[in-house]
Short mmCIF file of C-alpha atoms in Angstrom, two decimals:
data_model
loop_
_atom_site.label_atom_id
_atom_site.label_comp_id
_atom_site.label_asym_id
_atom_site.label_seq_id
_atom_site.Cartn_x
_atom_site.Cartn_y
_atom_site.Cartn_z
CA MET A 1 -28.35 56.69 102.93
CA THR A 2 -24.86 57.94 103.55
CA VAL A 3 -22.16 56.08 105.37
CA ASN A 4 -20.49 59.35 106.35
CA SER A 5 -23.05 60.17 109.05
CA GLY A 6 -21.63 59.50 112.47
CA ILE A 7 -17.99 59.00 111.48
CA ASP A 8 -15.11 61.34 112.08
CA ASP A 9 -13.14 63.42 109.59
CA THR A 10 -10.27 60.91 109.52
CA GLN A 11 -12.57 58.13 108.33
CA ILE A 12 -14.10 60.45 105.73
CA SER A 13 -10.59 61.27 104.46
CA ILE A 14 -9.80 57.55 104.28
CA GLN A 15 -13.03 56.93 102.35
CA ILE A 16 -12.13 59.71 99.90
CA SER A 17 -8.66 58.19 99.45
CA PHE A 18 -10.26 54.78 98.87
CA SER A 19 -12.52 56.31 96.23
CA ILE A 20 -9.53 57.90 94.48
CA ALA A 21 -7.71 54.54 94.54
CA THR A 22 -10.72 52.83 92.91
CA VAL A 23 -10.63 55.44 90.15
CA LEU A 24 -6.89 54.83 89.69
CA PHE A 25 -7.49 51.07 89.45
CA ASN A 26 -10.23 51.65 86.88
CA LEU A 27 -8.01 53.95 84.81
CA CYS A 28 -5.27 51.30 84.81
CA LEU A 29 -7.82 48.80 83.46
CA ILE A 30 -8.83 51.23 80.73
CA ILE A 31 -5.21 51.72 79.71
CA GLN A 32 -4.66 47.97 79.77
CA ILE A 33 -7.66 47.36 77.50
CA PHE A 34 -6.43 50.09 75.18
CA SER A 35 -2.92 48.59 75.13
CA VAL A 36 -4.18 45.12 74.18
CA GLY A 37 -6.15 46.68 71.34
CA LEU A 38 -3.05 48.51 70.15
CA ALA A 39 -1.03 45.30 70.41
CA TYR A 40 -3.55 43.30 68.43
CA PHE A 41 -4.52 45.81 65.76
CA TYR A 42 -1.51 48.12 65.44
CA ASN A 43 1.85 46.97 66.78
CA SER A 44 2.66 43.92 68.89
CA ASP A 45 5.20 45.93 70.91
CA TRP A 46 2.26 47.28 72.92
CA TRP A 47 1.83 43.79 74.40
CA ASN A 48 4.65 44.48 76.88
CA LEU A 49 2.71 47.42 78.30
CA HIS A 50 -0.36 45.20 78.65
CA ILE A 51 1.64 42.68 80.70
CA TRP A 52 3.51 45.21 82.82
CA LEU A 53 0.34 47.13 83.66
CA VAL A 54 -1.28 44.19 85.41
CA ARG A 55 1.93 43.49 87.26
CA GLY A 56 2.01 47.11 88.34
CA TYR A 57 -1.55 47.66 89.49
CA GLY A 58 -2.54 44.10 90.43
CA GLY A 59 -1.31 44.66 93.98
CA LEU A 60 -3.64 47.64 94.27
CA SER A 61 -6.60 45.24 94.32
CA LEU A 62 -5.16 43.59 97.45
CA ILE A 63 -4.55 46.97 99.07
CA LEU A 64 -8.15 47.96 98.30
CA LEU A 65 -9.35 44.64 99.76
CA ILE A 66 -7.61 45.29 103.08
CA TRP A 67 -8.61 48.96 102.99
CA VAL A 68 -12.34 48.29 102.48
CA PHE A 69 -12.53 46.31 105.73
CA LEU A 70 -10.75 49.00 107.78
CA ILE A 71 -13.43 51.64 107.22
CA PRO A 72 -17.22 51.55 107.20
CA PHE A 73 -18.55 50.69 103.76
CA PRO A 74 -21.70 48.80 102.81
CA ARG A 75 -21.53 45.08 102.09
CA ARG A 76 -22.04 45.68 98.34
CA ILE A 77 -18.84 47.74 98.13
CA ARG A 78 -16.96 45.15 100.16
CA ASN A 79 -18.17 42.36 97.87
CA LEU A 80 -17.23 44.28 94.73
CA THR A 81 -13.78 44.99 96.16
CA ALA A 82 -13.28 41.37 97.24
CA SER A 83 -14.16 40.11 93.77
CA MET A 84 -11.40 42.09 92.04
CA PRO A 85 -8.38 40.12 93.33
CA VAL A 86 -10.31 36.90 92.67
CA LEU A 87 -10.92 37.92 89.06
CA LEU A 88 -7.30 39.01 88.64
CA GLY A 89 -6.26 35.57 89.91
CA LEU A 90 -8.57 33.93 87.38
CA GLN A 91 -7.08 36.15 84.68
CA PHE A 92 -3.64 34.88 85.61
CA LEU A 93 -4.79 31.25 85.59
CA THR A 94 -6.60 31.48 82.26
CA ILE A 95 -3.52 32.83 80.54
CA HIS A 96 -0.86 30.64 82.23
CA LEU A 97 -2.49 27.21 82.49
CA HIS A 98 -1.81 25.91 79.01
CA PHE A 99 -2.90 22.33 79.66
CA LEU A 100 -6.52 23.48 79.95
CA PRO A 101 -8.26 25.51 77.23
CA LEU A 102 -9.10 28.32 79.64
CA ALA A 103 -7.69 31.21 77.61
CA VAL A 104 -11.07 31.56 75.92
CA PHE A 105 -12.39 32.94 79.25
CA HIS A 106 -9.65 35.57 79.57
CA PRO A 107 -11.51 38.35 77.69
CA LEU A 108 -14.79 37.54 79.45
CA ILE A 109 -13.18 37.71 82.88
CA GLY A 110 -11.46 40.93 81.83
CA PHE A 111 -14.80 42.42 80.85
CA SER A 112 -16.26 41.32 84.19
CA LEU A 113 -13.32 42.88 86.02
CA PHE A 114 -13.80 46.16 84.16
CA SER A 115 -17.53 46.12 84.84
CA ILE A 116 -17.04 45.45 88.56
CA SER A 117 -14.34 48.09 88.83
CA THR A 118 -16.54 50.68 87.12
CA THR A 119 -19.48 49.77 89.37
CA LEU A 120 -17.22 50.08 92.41
CA VAL A 121 -16.12 53.57 91.33
CA HIS A 122 -19.75 54.57 90.80
CA ARG A 123 -21.04 53.20 94.11
CA THR A 124 -18.10 54.47 96.13
CA SER A 125 -18.39 57.97 94.72
CA HIS A 126 -22.09 58.09 95.59
CA ILE A 127 -21.31 57.17 99.19
CA VAL A 128 -18.26 59.35 99.67
CA PHE A 129 -19.67 62.34 97.75
CA PRO A 130 -23.43 62.18 98.32
CA ASN A 131 -25.61 64.51 96.29
CA HIS A 132 -27.34 66.65 98.90
CA ASN A 133 -29.62 68.22 96.26
CA GLN A 134 -31.69 65.09 95.67
CA ASP A 135 -35.35 65.15 96.70
#
């Protein structure tokens, strides 16, 4: 099933742009994971990149959230997109609320965020760029 049937070229272009933005978000997550590894195992100066990355691309999750409701996408893609700003908010809370021992959940939520972002890239690319050679 493709979402592209019955929609105009403008909506298809918007869907392609959305797909590219999901890839960009996912790449930022990969770089952030890499930077925390470098900070922990190599040089703590990399920690600044880890912090600035989330401040830089965190707003992209809100843009994607608005974007996903402006164009026709299945509910699954909308749910995945909606969960990303929620998880980023939980990431912020787990690291900044020091009176509760929530920091232990920070890596788990980060893994969930990465998993959801990767799934979103996968599902979006299959809708925007359907494989017409399948039986």
